[in-house]
mmCIF file of C-alpha atoms in Angstrom:
data_model
loop_
_atom_site.group_PDB
_atom_site.id
_atom_site.type_symbol
_atom_site.label_atom_id
_atom_site.label_comp_id
_atom_site.label_asym_id
_atom_site.label_seq_id
_atom_site.Cartn_x
_atom_site.Cartn_y
_atom_site.Cartn_z
ATOM 1 C CA MET J 1 100.238 157.359 73.695
ATOM 2 C CA LYS J 2 97.058 155.834 74.595
ATOM 3 C CA ILE J 3 97.131 153.212 72.076
ATOM 4 C CA LEU J 4 100.750 152.305 72.935
ATOM 5 C CA PHE J 5 100.200 151.873 76.507
ATOM 6 C CA SER J 6 97.043 150.778 76.479
ATOM 7 C CA THR J 7 98.848 147.430 73.825
ATOM 8 C CA LEU J 8 102.276 147.072 76.254
ATOM 9 C CA SER J 9 98.323 146.927 79.318
ATOM 10 C CA LEU J 10 96.839 144.268 76.919
ATOM 11 C CA VAL J 11 100.718 142.122 76.658
ATOM 12 C CA PHE J 12 101.306 142.369 79.858
ATOM 13 C CA LEU J 13 97.664 140.960 80.616
ATOM 14 C CA LEU J 14 98.358 137.494 78.126
ATOM 15 C CA LEU J 15 102.012 137.000 79.676
ATOM 16 C CA TRP J 16 101.103 136.443 83.384
ATOM 17 C CA PRO J 17 100.292 133.497 84.287
ATOM 18 C CA GLY J 18 97.756 131.821 84.455
ATOM 19 C CA PHE J 19 96.318 133.495 81.345
ATOM 20 C CA PHE J 20 93.972 131.707 78.780
ATOM 21 C CA TRP J 21 92.474 133.507 75.324
ATOM 22 C CA ALA J 22 89.087 132.564 76.661
ATOM 23 C CA GLU J 23 89.526 135.112 79.100
ATOM 24 C CA ILE J 24 89.535 137.995 77.270
ATOM 25 C CA SER J 25 86.342 140.508 78.189
ATOM 26 C CA ASN J 26 84.376 142.268 76.613
ATOM 27 C CA ASP J 27 87.058 145.866 77.155
ATOM 28 C CA GLN J 28 90.529 144.469 75.754
ATOM 29 C CA GLU J 29 88.477 142.406 73.212
ATOM 30 C CA GLU J 30 87.674 146.091 71.447
ATOM 31 C CA LEU J 31 90.954 146.816 71.939
ATOM 32 C CA LEU J 32 92.613 144.604 70.093
ATOM 33 C CA LYS J 33 90.201 145.579 68.144
ATOM 34 C CA ALA J 34 90.891 149.566 67.567
ATOM 35 C CA LEU J 35 94.992 148.333 67.501
ATOM 36 C CA PRO J 36 96.995 149.173 64.381
ATOM 37 C CA PRO J 37 97.213 145.756 62.360
ATOM 38 C CA ASP J 38 100.784 145.099 62.243
ATOM 39 C CA GLN J 39 100.661 144.854 66.353
ATOM 40 C CA ARG J 40 97.448 143.307 66.239
ATOM 41 C CA GLU J 41 98.581 140.370 64.650
ATOM 42 C CA GLY J 42 101.453 140.291 67.111
ATOM 43 C CA VAL J 43 99.414 139.944 69.871
ATOM 44 C CA LEU J 44 97.051 137.152 69.131
ATOM 45 C CA GLU J 45 100.715 135.254 68.166
ATOM 46 C CA LYS J 46 101.509 135.782 71.268
ATOM 47 C CA MET J 47 97.836 134.441 72.486
ATOM 48 C CA THR J 48 98.364 132.086 69.786
ATOM 49 C CA GLN J 49 101.339 130.649 71.728
ATOM 50 C CA ILE J 50 100.542 131.138 75.628
ATOM 51 C CA ASP J 51 97.322 128.929 74.168
ATOM 52 C CA GLU J 52 99.495 126.592 73.122
ATOM 53 C CA LEU J 53 101.865 126.083 76.277
ATOM 54 C CA ASN J 54 98.753 125.949 78.308
ATOM 55 C CA GLN J 55 97.366 122.503 76.846
ATOM 56 C CA GLU J 56 101.028 121.513 76.913
ATOM 57 C CA VAL J 57 101.197 121.995 80.267
ATOM 58 C CA GLU J 58 97.798 120.841 80.568
ATOM 59 C CA SER J 59 98.331 118.018 78.881
ATOM 60 C CA THR J 60 101.727 117.496 80.568
ATOM 61 C CA PHE J 61 99.513 117.015 83.832
ATOM 62 C CA GLU J 62 97.193 114.490 82.598
ATOM 63 C CA GLU J 63 100.319 112.298 81.263
ATOM 64 C CA PHE J 64 102.117 112.726 84.772
ATOM 65 C CA ASN J 65 98.661 111.684 86.400
ATOM 66 C CA THR J 66 97.451 109.063 84.285
ATOM 67 C CA SER J 67 101.091 106.750 84.586
ATOM 68 C CA ALA J 68 102.312 107.273 87.945
ATOM 69 C CA ILE J 69 98.821 106.060 89.721
ATOM 70 C CA ARG J 70 96.837 102.866 88.588
ATOM 71 C CA PRO J 71 93.457 103.659 88.123
ATOM 72 C CA GLN J 72 91.182 103.785 91.535
ATOM 73 C CA LYS J 73 88.204 102.853 91.743
ATOM 74 C CA LYS J 74 84.998 104.421 91.521
ATOM 75 C CA VAL J 75 81.093 104.071 90.938
ATOM 76 C CA LEU J 76 80.767 102.871 87.609
ATOM 77 C CA THR J 77 77.829 103.027 85.297
ATOM 78 C CA GLU J 78 75.991 100.112 84.619
ATOM 79 C CA GLU J 79 77.836 100.348 80.949
ATOM 80 C CA GLU J 80 80.691 100.459 82.676
ATOM 81 C CA LYS J 81 80.506 98.195 85.032
ATOM 82 C CA LYS J 82 79.525 95.474 81.902
ATOM 83 C CA ALA J 83 83.175 96.885 80.355
ATOM 84 C CA TYR J 84 84.512 96.805 83.688
ATOM 85 C CA GLU J 85 84.116 93.032 84.263
ATOM 86 C CA GLU J 86 84.153 91.959 80.312
ATOM 87 C CA GLU J 87 88.355 93.227 80.274
ATOM 88 C CA SER J 88 88.726 91.991 83.472
ATOM 89 C CA LYS J 89 87.585 88.285 82.985
ATOM 90 C CA ASP J 90 91.169 86.555 82.886
ATOM 91 C CA TRP J 91 92.746 88.799 85.126
ATOM 92 C CA VAL J 92 94.332 86.275 87.262
ATOM 93 C CA TYR J 93 93.082 87.132 91.551
ATOM 94 C CA GLY J 94 95.039 89.103 93.258
ATOM 95 C CA TYR J 95 96.207 91.674 91.037
ATOM 96 C CA GLU J 96 92.734 94.356 91.353
ATOM 97 C CA LEU J 97 94.638 93.993 95.416
ATOM 98 C CA PHE J 98 96.205 96.720 93.930
ATOM 99 C CA ASN J 99 94.229 98.942 92.798
ATOM 100 C CA THR J 100 94.276 101.337 95.572
ATOM 101 C CA SER J 101 98.353 101.207 96.051
ATOM 102 C CA PRO J 102 99.325 104.324 97.272
ATOM 103 C CA THR J 103 101.114 107.003 94.981
ATOM 104 C CA THR J 104 103.631 108.355 97.993
ATOM 105 C CA PHE J 105 105.392 105.437 99.849
ATOM 106 C CA SER J 106 106.310 107.320 103.650
ATOM 107 C CA PRO J 107 110.073 104.981 105.414
ATOM 108 C CA ALA J 108 108.750 103.367 108.325
ATOM 109 C CA THR J 109 110.342 105.209 110.845
ATOM 110 C CA GLU J 110 108.077 105.514 113.830
ATOM 111 C CA ILE J 111 107.168 100.641 114.704
ATOM 112 C CA PRO J 112 109.949 99.386 116.893
ATOM 113 C CA VAL J 113 113.145 98.049 115.920
ATOM 114 C CA PRO J 114 113.167 94.814 116.128
ATOM 115 C CA ASN J 115 117.147 92.809 117.988
ATOM 116 C CA ASP J 116 117.701 91.375 114.098
ATOM 117 C CA TYR J 117 117.151 94.131 112.566
ATOM 118 C CA VAL J 118 120.696 94.534 110.415
ATOM 119 C CA LEU J 119 122.780 97.666 110.568
ATOM 120 C CA GLY J 120 124.470 99.189 108.008
ATOM 121 C CA PRO J 121 126.075 101.875 106.107
ATOM 122 C CA GLY J 122 124.087 105.350 107.360
ATOM 123 C CA ASP J 123 122.445 104.121 110.073
ATOM 124 C CA GLN J 124 121.519 106.313 112.538
ATOM 125 C CA LEU J 125 122.683 105.250 116.931
ATOM 126 C CA ASN J 126 121.464 107.058 119.769
ATOM 127 C CA ILE J 127 124.387 105.693 122.250
ATOM 128 C CA ASN J 128 124.964 106.181 126.032
ATOM 129 C CA ILE J 129 126.963 105.738 128.578
ATOM 130 C CA TYR J 130 126.485 106.650 131.743
ATOM 131 C CA GLY J 131 128.206 106.040 135.624
ATOM 132 C CA GLY J 132 132.494 106.242 135.243
ATOM 133 C CA LYS J 133 131.997 108.999 132.435
ATOM 134 C CA ASN J 134 128.568 110.529 131.051
ATOM 135 C CA ILE J 135 128.777 110.939 127.187
ATOM 136 C CA LYS J 136 125.582 111.366 124.787
ATOM 137 C CA LEU J 137 126.045 110.478 121.516
ATOM 138 C CA GLU J 138 124.054 109.971 118.036
ATOM 139 C CA PRO J 139 127.199 108.789 114.881
ATOM 140 C CA PHE J 140 125.590 107.048 111.783
ATOM 141 C CA ILE J 141 127.705 104.681 110.639
ATOM 142 C CA SER J 142 129.735 104.846 107.850
ATOM 143 C CA ARG J 143 130.611 104.037 104.254
ATOM 144 C CA ASN J 144 133.494 101.494 105.729
ATOM 145 C CA GLY J 145 130.915 100.269 108.477
ATOM 146 C CA LEU J 146 132.464 102.219 111.756
ATOM 147 C CA ILE J 147 131.174 103.869 114.099
ATOM 148 C CA SER J 148 133.679 105.877 116.357
ATOM 149 C CA LEU J 149 133.486 106.566 120.203
ATOM 150 C CA PRO J 150 135.507 108.267 122.112
ATOM 151 C CA ASP J 151 138.215 106.939 124.872
ATOM 152 C CA LEU J 152 137.028 103.224 122.507
ATOM 153 C CA GLY J 153 138.163 104.292 119.168
ATOM 154 C CA PRO J 154 136.815 102.443 115.516
ATOM 155 C CA VAL J 155 134.390 100.418 116.465
ATOM 156 C CA ASN J 156 132.559 98.239 112.969
ATOM 157 C CA LEU J 157 129.355 97.390 113.226
ATOM 158 C CA THR J 158 128.000 96.764 109.488
ATOM 159 C CA GLY J 159 126.409 93.382 108.846
ATOM 160 C CA LEU J 160 125.951 93.065 113.054
ATOM 161 C CA THR J 161 122.288 92.510 114.142
ATOM 162 C CA LEU J 162 120.791 95.043 116.873
ATOM 163 C CA ASP J 163 121.286 93.096 119.374
ATOM 164 C CA GLN J 164 124.931 91.914 118.652
ATOM 165 C CA ALA J 165 125.590 96.295 118.604
ATOM 166 C CA ARG J 166 124.527 96.750 121.893
ATOM 167 C CA ASN J 167 126.423 93.351 123.562
ATOM 168 C CA LEU J 168 129.664 94.001 121.344
ATOM 169 C CA LEU J 169 129.921 98.264 123.277
ATOM 170 C CA LYS J 170 128.914 96.996 126.499
ATOM 171 C CA GLU J 171 131.911 94.438 126.439
ATOM 172 C CA LYS J 172 134.241 97.165 125.034
ATOM 173 C CA VAL J 173 132.824 100.035 127.727
ATOM 174 C CA SER J 174 132.429 97.333 130.411
ATOM 175 C CA GLN J 175 136.834 96.398 129.464
ATOM 176 C CA GLU J 176 137.827 100.345 128.629
ATOM 177 C CA LEU J 177 135.613 102.407 130.991
ATOM 178 C CA THR J 178 135.167 100.273 134.048
ATOM 179 C CA GLY J 179 132.398 101.554 136.117
ATOM 180 C CA SER J 180 129.962 102.541 132.550
ATOM 181 C CA GLU J 181 127.429 100.844 131.093
ATOM 182 C CA VAL J 182 126.158 101.660 128.151
ATOM 183 C CA PHE J 183 122.434 101.465 126.291
ATOM 184 C CA LEU J 184 121.675 101.389 122.988
ATOM 185 C CA THR J 185 118.771 102.865 120.151
ATOM 186 C CA LEU J 186 118.153 103.107 116.939
ATOM 187 C CA GLY J 187 117.594 107.387 115.861
ATOM 188 C CA LYS J 188 117.218 107.651 111.794
ATOM 189 C CA LEU J 189 116.385 104.723 109.506
ATOM 190 C CA ARG J 190 118.942 104.455 106.448
ATOM 191 C CA THR J 191 117.519 104.013 102.903
ATOM 192 C CA ILE J 192 117.868 101.325 100.160
ATOM 193 C CA THR J 193 117.482 100.680 96.237
ATOM 194 C CA VAL J 194 115.622 97.427 95.427
ATOM 195 C CA TYR J 195 114.230 96.610 92.113
ATOM 196 C CA ILE J 196 111.905 96.193 90.949
ATOM 197 C CA LEU J 197 111.553 94.326 87.236
ATOM 198 C CA GLY J 198 109.846 91.906 85.026
ATOM 199 C CA GLU J 199 106.763 92.514 84.518
ATOM 200 C CA ALA J 200 105.356 94.669 87.373
ATOM 201 C CA TYR J 201 103.211 97.184 87.203
ATOM 202 C CA LYS J 202 105.602 99.492 86.938
ATOM 203 C CA PRO J 203 109.285 98.677 87.388
ATOM 204 C CA GLY J 204 112.177 100.700 87.898
ATOM 205 C CA ALA J 205 114.803 101.286 91.381
ATOM 206 C CA TYR J 206 112.675 102.680 94.171
ATOM 207 C CA LYS J 207 114.033 104.311 97.418
ATOM 208 C CA ILE J 208 112.515 102.454 100.442
ATOM 209 C CA SER J 209 113.163 102.217 104.254
ATOM 210 C CA SER J 210 115.291 99.477 105.417
ATOM 211 C CA LEU J 211 112.705 98.063 107.248
ATOM 212 C CA SER J 212 111.365 97.245 104.559
ATOM 213 C CA THR J 213 110.001 93.744 103.557
ATOM 214 C CA ILE J 214 108.788 92.302 99.767
ATOM 215 C CA SER J 215 104.635 93.125 100.598
ATOM 216 C CA ASN J 216 105.637 97.379 101.377
ATOM 217 C CA ALA J 217 107.667 97.949 97.601
ATOM 218 C CA LEU J 218 105.330 95.640 95.864
ATOM 219 C CA PHE J 219 102.629 98.443 96.575
ATOM 220 C CA VAL J 220 104.174 100.998 96.164
ATOM 221 C CA SER J 221 105.138 99.687 92.936
ATOM 222 C CA GLY J 222 101.874 99.347 92.543
ATOM 223 C CA GLY J 223 101.546 95.710 92.101
ATOM 224 C CA VAL J 224 101.998 93.172 89.271
ATOM 225 C CA ASP J 225 100.891 93.660 85.815
ATOM 226 C CA VAL J 226 98.658 91.358 84.793
ATOM 227 C CA LEU J 227 101.054 88.839 82.990
ATOM 228 C CA GLY J 228 102.886 88.508 86.051
ATOM 229 C CA SER J 229 103.100 86.040 88.528
ATOM 230 C CA VAL J 230 101.489 86.453 91.996
ATOM 231 C CA ARG J 231 102.663 83.585 93.455
ATOM 232 C CA ASN J 232 106.241 82.509 92.383
ATOM 233 C CA ILE J 233 107.538 86.063 92.772
ATOM 234 C CA GLU J 234 111.658 86.003 93.622
ATOM 235 C CA ILE J 235 113.720 87.981 95.505
ATOM 236 C CA LYS J 236 117.478 87.893 93.621
ATOM 237 C CA ARG J 237 120.513 89.044 95.973
ATOM 238 C CA LYS J 238 123.475 89.207 93.928
ATOM 239 C CA GLY J 239 122.402 87.440 91.249
ATOM 240 C CA LYS J 240 120.738 84.490 92.803
ATOM 241 C CA VAL J 241 117.238 83.880 93.654
ATOM 242 C CA VAL J 242 116.690 83.349 97.953
ATOM 243 C CA HIS J 243 113.443 83.960 98.044
ATOM 244 C CA ARG J 244 110.121 82.661 95.865
ATOM 245 C CA PHE J 245 107.019 85.276 97.454
ATOM 246 C CA ASP J 246 103.381 84.299 97.232
ATOM 247 C CA LEU J 247 100.570 87.348 97.603
ATOM 248 C CA TYR J 248 98.324 84.122 97.804
ATOM 249 C CA LYS J 249 99.015 83.624 101.301
ATOM 250 C CA PHE J 250 99.850 86.959 102.152
ATOM 251 C CA PHE J 251 96.462 88.533 101.399
ATOM 252 C CA LEU J 252 94.064 85.191 101.610
ATOM 253 C CA GLU J 253 95.356 83.791 105.197
ATOM 254 C CA GLY J 254 96.861 86.846 106.685
ATOM 255 C CA ASP J 255 100.664 84.455 106.258
ATOM 256 C CA THR J 256 103.149 87.556 107.058
ATOM 257 C CA SER J 257 105.953 84.516 107.724
ATOM 258 C CA ASN J 258 107.054 84.856 103.866
ATOM 259 C CA ASP J 259 106.981 88.560 103.850
ATOM 260 C CA ILE J 260 111.264 88.716 104.121
ATOM 261 C CA ARG J 261 112.428 92.039 104.876
ATOM 262 C CA LEU J 262 114.969 93.425 101.988
ATOM 263 C CA GLN J 263 118.363 94.917 101.445
ATOM 264 C CA GLN J 264 119.972 97.055 99.666
ATOM 265 C CA GLY J 265 120.563 95.828 95.452
ATOM 266 C CA ASP J 266 117.868 92.927 95.905
ATOM 267 C CA ALA J 267 115.496 92.051 92.751
ATOM 268 C CA ILE J 268 111.721 91.884 92.358
ATOM 269 C CA PHE J 269 111.641 89.684 89.421
ATOM 270 C CA VAL J 270 107.889 88.618 88.877
ATOM 271 C CA PRO J 271 108.424 86.653 85.968
ATOM 272 C CA LEU J 272 105.476 85.686 83.645
ATOM 273 C CA ILE J 273 102.023 83.246 85.275
ATOM 274 C CA GLU J 274 102.088 80.153 83.704
ATOM 275 C CA LYS J 275 99.404 78.586 84.868
ATOM 276 C CA THR J 276 95.857 79.307 85.451
ATOM 277 C CA ILE J 277 92.023 77.702 86.470
ATOM 278 C CA ARG J 278 89.460 79.503 86.223
ATOM 279 C CA VAL J 279 87.046 78.821 89.715
ATOM 280 C CA TYR J 280 82.902 79.579 89.051
ATOM 281 C CA GLY J 281 79.622 78.710 89.744
ATOM 282 C CA ASP J 282 79.059 78.655 93.721
ATOM 283 C CA PHE J 283 82.672 78.912 94.867
ATOM 284 C CA LYS J 284 82.088 81.777 97.199
ATOM 285 C CA ARG J 285 84.725 83.867 95.216
ATOM 286 C CA PRO J 286 84.785 82.653 91.677
ATOM 287 C CA TYR J 287 88.043 84.021 90.343
ATOM 288 C CA LEU J 288 90.496 83.062 87.226
ATOM 289 C CA TYR J 289 92.950 81.360 89.572
ATOM 290 C CA GLU J 290 96.750 80.738 89.764
ATOM 291 C CA ILE J 291 97.443 77.889 90.511
ATOM 292 C CA LYS J 292 101.539 75.783 91.576
ATOM 293 C CA GLU J 293 103.017 72.535 91.049
ATOM 294 C CA ASN J 294 101.253 70.107 92.433
ATOM 295 C CA GLU J 295 98.338 71.570 93.336
ATOM 296 C CA ARG J 296 95.272 69.688 94.601
ATOM 297 C CA ILE J 297 91.095 70.029 93.790
ATOM 298 C CA ARG J 298 91.202 70.383 98.057
ATOM 299 C CA ASP J 299 93.486 72.919 97.746
ATOM 300 C CA VAL J 300 91.776 75.569 94.660
ATOM 301 C CA ILE J 301 88.610 75.146 96.708
ATOM 302 C CA LYS J 302 90.460 76.529 99.771
ATOM 303 C CA ILE J 303 91.215 79.204 97.364
ATOM 304 C CA ALA J 304 87.995 80.338 96.137
ATOM 305 C CA GLY J 305 86.776 80.872 99.827
ATOM 306 C CA GLY J 306 85.312 77.785 100.325
ATOM 307 C CA LEU J 307 81.789 76.554 98.386
ATOM 308 C CA THR J 308 78.035 78.648 99.391
ATOM 309 C CA THR J 309 75.904 75.981 101.265
ATOM 310 C CA GLU J 310 74.124 75.094 98.343
ATOM 311 C CA ALA J 311 77.164 73.852 96.375
ATOM 312 C CA LYS J 312 77.765 71.481 100.031
ATOM 313 C CA LEU J 313 73.994 70.666 99.837
ATOM 314 C CA PHE J 314 74.084 69.404 96.202
ATOM 315 C CA GLY J 315 77.641 67.855 97.783
ATOM 316 C CA LYS J 316 78.974 67.530 93.892
ATOM 317 C CA ILE J 317 80.807 70.387 91.245
ATOM 318 C CA GLU J 318 81.431 69.648 87.897
ATOM 319 C CA PHE J 319 85.715 69.087 87.186
ATOM 320 C CA THR J 320 86.729 70.096 83.160
ATOM 321 C CA ARG J 321 89.714 68.956 81.817
ATOM 322 C CA PHE J 322 90.870 70.110 77.751
ATOM 323 C CA LYS J 323 93.285 67.106 76.564
ATOM 324 C CA LYS J 324 95.532 66.670 73.416
ATOM 325 C CA ASN J 325 93.683 66.557 70.173
ATOM 326 C CA SER J 326 91.096 69.326 71.769
ATOM 327 C CA LEU J 327 89.194 65.976 73.772
ATOM 328 C CA ILE J 328 86.873 67.570 76.787
ATOM 329 C CA GLU J 329 87.117 65.193 79.603
ATOM 330 C CA ARG J 330 84.368 65.707 82.166
ATOM 331 C CA LEU J 331 83.748 64.579 85.612
ATOM 332 C CA GLU J 332 82.029 64.714 88.439
ATOM 333 C CA ILE J 333 83.816 65.127 91.320
ATOM 334 C CA ASP J 334 81.444 64.078 95.071
ATOM 335 C CA ILE J 335 83.512 66.991 97.567
ATOM 336 C CA SER J 336 82.909 63.601 100.333
ATOM 337 C CA ASN J 337 85.967 61.935 98.418
ATOM 338 C CA GLU J 338 88.689 62.688 99.632
ATOM 339 C CA SER J 339 90.398 60.503 96.273
ATOM 340 C CA ASP J 340 87.761 62.680 94.161
ATOM 341 C CA LEU J 341 89.259 65.578 96.336
ATOM 342 C CA ASN J 342 93.353 64.883 95.785
ATOM 343 C CA LEU J 343 93.230 64.804 92.699
ATOM 344 C CA THR J 344 96.261 66.869 91.198
ATOM 345 C CA VAL J 345 95.161 70.627 88.897
ATOM 346 C CA GLN J 346 96.837 71.038 86.002
ATOM 347 C CA ASP J 347 97.006 74.785 83.567
ATOM 348 C CA GLY J 348 93.190 75.327 82.263
ATOM 349 C CA ASP J 349 91.569 73.436 84.606
ATOM 350 C CA VAL J 350 87.883 74.732 85.270
ATOM 351 C CA ILE J 351 85.639 74.076 88.451
#
């Protein structure tokens, strides 16, 4: 009876969540040796199964963590730094900027809603009517785009901006409820589904706030993969390209005018990168850059942060172009010469 009780105790401990084979105590080991051979084999088999299960769980969580989170910046040893530099030297400028992208996305709910915000199903409204009647309502816009108001009936607001909805409600209240005024604000925002496709770091469907912009969606998804364009990102709506987004304008100039708000069902498509130029030497930010059609040497110098003081004093830069039949053309560019700086760059050029 004592051995049976001890056996049950040992099995109970083995099955306790979090138990590992390495955690067995000396007393438990002695107890294990004291068991009959058939019982000992049964216990050992259970211990092996638990150990394998724990390893599988750890492996699953490790795989999830490494696949869901872009590798973050860390302090590297000299050897790791050299290996990283060797690997990243052919990365186009812009990819590293997503290394610290958030792994979760909090919808923008605490920021002022602009008057040009377009209402849609799922948005909640705060409506206060004062005067002849005092009414407080918090309706959600239904799937068919309607809200229902006492004494006013159903009102269709889908597709209207917040400002247009205010004017419409004011007009209806003034006609139907004499002596009353209406105040409209936005409550809870709806969520929308957008698709991030092409050469994105983690393509897929994402649920985001209806106030989210292109950059919000790119950051939450981890950004652009190492073969993707950072300057020709397409926004497709109902199968048509409605906008092109240049991350260099956003990152290097702080220009947010190109960072439009997304709508339900929009697709952010990241095409393959097509043209690059290598910039090295006495530039403030030497790197491999993506270039667009008809860009000139002066544009590339600006993207690279400009020249260092030493380079400005020297007054010249070297320009290399690889031509057909393995021919190489080298030019000396005078930075004070406007015609030299207006030379159009091509894919594969080196400055």
